[in-house]
């Protein structure tokens, strides 16, 4: 586990918008903006709020089929 230093915590707490990047099980990247990023007791927290994809969007239809 990575230690969050006091300098890192200060930067995170001042940020208005941050981006969190992860990798899905199939190896594809997942990058999304987070306005809810915070640190408490050395642990990074964020709310993962997803909007329902638009059914008319071809990319969203493709993701649901896979």
Tab-separated table of C-alpha atoms in Angstrom:
chain	number	residue	atom	x	y	z
A	1	UNK	CA	0.000	0.000	0.000
A	2	UNK	CA	1.259	3.470	-0.887
A	3	UNK	CA	1.678	5.952	1.942
A	4	UNK	CA	-0.051	9.292	1.405
A	5	UNK	CA	2.291	11.983	2.699
A	6	UNK	CA	1.168	15.253	4.289
A	7	UNK	CA	2.116	17.103	1.076
A	8	UNK	CA	0.020	14.701	-1.023
A	9	UNK	CA	-2.917	15.066	1.351
A	10	UNK	CA	-2.760	18.870	1.160
A	11	UNK	CA	-2.784	18.797	-2.650
A	12	UNK	CA	-5.707	16.345	-2.747
A	13	UNK	CA	-7.760	18.363	-0.265
A	14	UNK	CA	-7.218	21.580	-2.286
A	15	UNK	CA	-8.190	20.014	-5.611
A	16	UNK	CA	-11.581	20.898	-7.039
A	17	UNK	CA	-11.530	18.237	-9.752
A	18	UNK	CA	-9.295	15.175	-9.886
A	19	UNK	CA	-9.021	12.174	-12.179
A	20	UNK	CA	-8.835	8.579	-10.967
A	21	UNK	CA	-7.426	5.900	-13.279
A	22	UNK	CA	-7.852	2.155	-12.820
A	23	UNK	CA	-7.673	-0.919	-15.040
A	24	UNK	CA	-10.724	-3.111	-15.688
A	25	UNK	CA	-10.542	-6.917	-15.377
A	26	UNK	CA	-10.149	-7.217	-19.158
A	27	UNK	CA	-7.134	-4.872	-19.083
A	28	UNK	CA	-8.865	-1.813	-20.529
A	29	UNK	CA	-8.204	1.513	-18.820
A	30	UNK	CA	-10.876	3.362	-16.886
A	31	UNK	CA	-10.293	7.085	-16.333
A	32	UNK	CA	-12.944	9.315	-14.824
A	33	UNK	CA	-13.213	12.729	-13.187
A	34	UNK	CA	-13.912	12.853	-9.459
A	35	UNK	CA	-15.066	15.973	-7.649
A	36	UNK	CA	-15.356	14.028	-4.404
A	37	UNK	CA	-11.720	13.030	-3.757
A	38	UNK	CA	-10.533	13.274	-0.133
A	39	UNK	CA	-8.085	11.718	2.335
A	40	UNK	CA	-8.902	10.536	5.860
A	41	UNK	CA	-6.427	8.785	8.148
A	42	UNK	CA	-4.064	8.174	5.228
A	43	UNK	CA	-6.742	6.498	3.071
A	44	UNK	CA	-7.919	7.922	-0.261
A	45	UNK	CA	-11.711	8.082	-0.712
A	46	UNK	CA	-13.926	9.084	-3.618
A	47	UNK	CA	-17.551	8.650	-4.616
A	48	UNK	CA	-18.034	6.572	-7.755
A	49	UNK	CA	-21.294	7.952	-9.119
A	50	UNK	CA	-22.138	6.648	-12.584
A	51	UNK	CA	-24.748	8.092	-14.889
A	52	UNK	CA	-26.858	5.739	-16.967
A	53	UNK	CA	-25.461	5.626	-20.502
A	54	UNK	CA	-27.572	7.066	-23.298
A	55	UNK	CA	-29.163	4.139	-25.173
A	56	UNK	CA	-28.730	5.940	-28.484
A	57	UNK	CA	-24.964	6.221	-28.065
A	58	UNK	CA	-23.301	3.438	-30.161
A	59	UNK	CA	-20.356	3.123	-27.763
A	60	UNK	CA	-22.702	2.585	-24.795
A	61	UNK	CA	-24.623	-0.073	-26.730
A	62	UNK	CA	-21.368	-1.859	-27.548
A	63	UNK	CA	-20.246	-1.836	-23.893
A	64	UNK	CA	-23.542	-3.377	-22.761
A	65	UNK	CA	-23.271	-6.213	-25.305
A	66	UNK	CA	-19.803	-7.208	-24.087
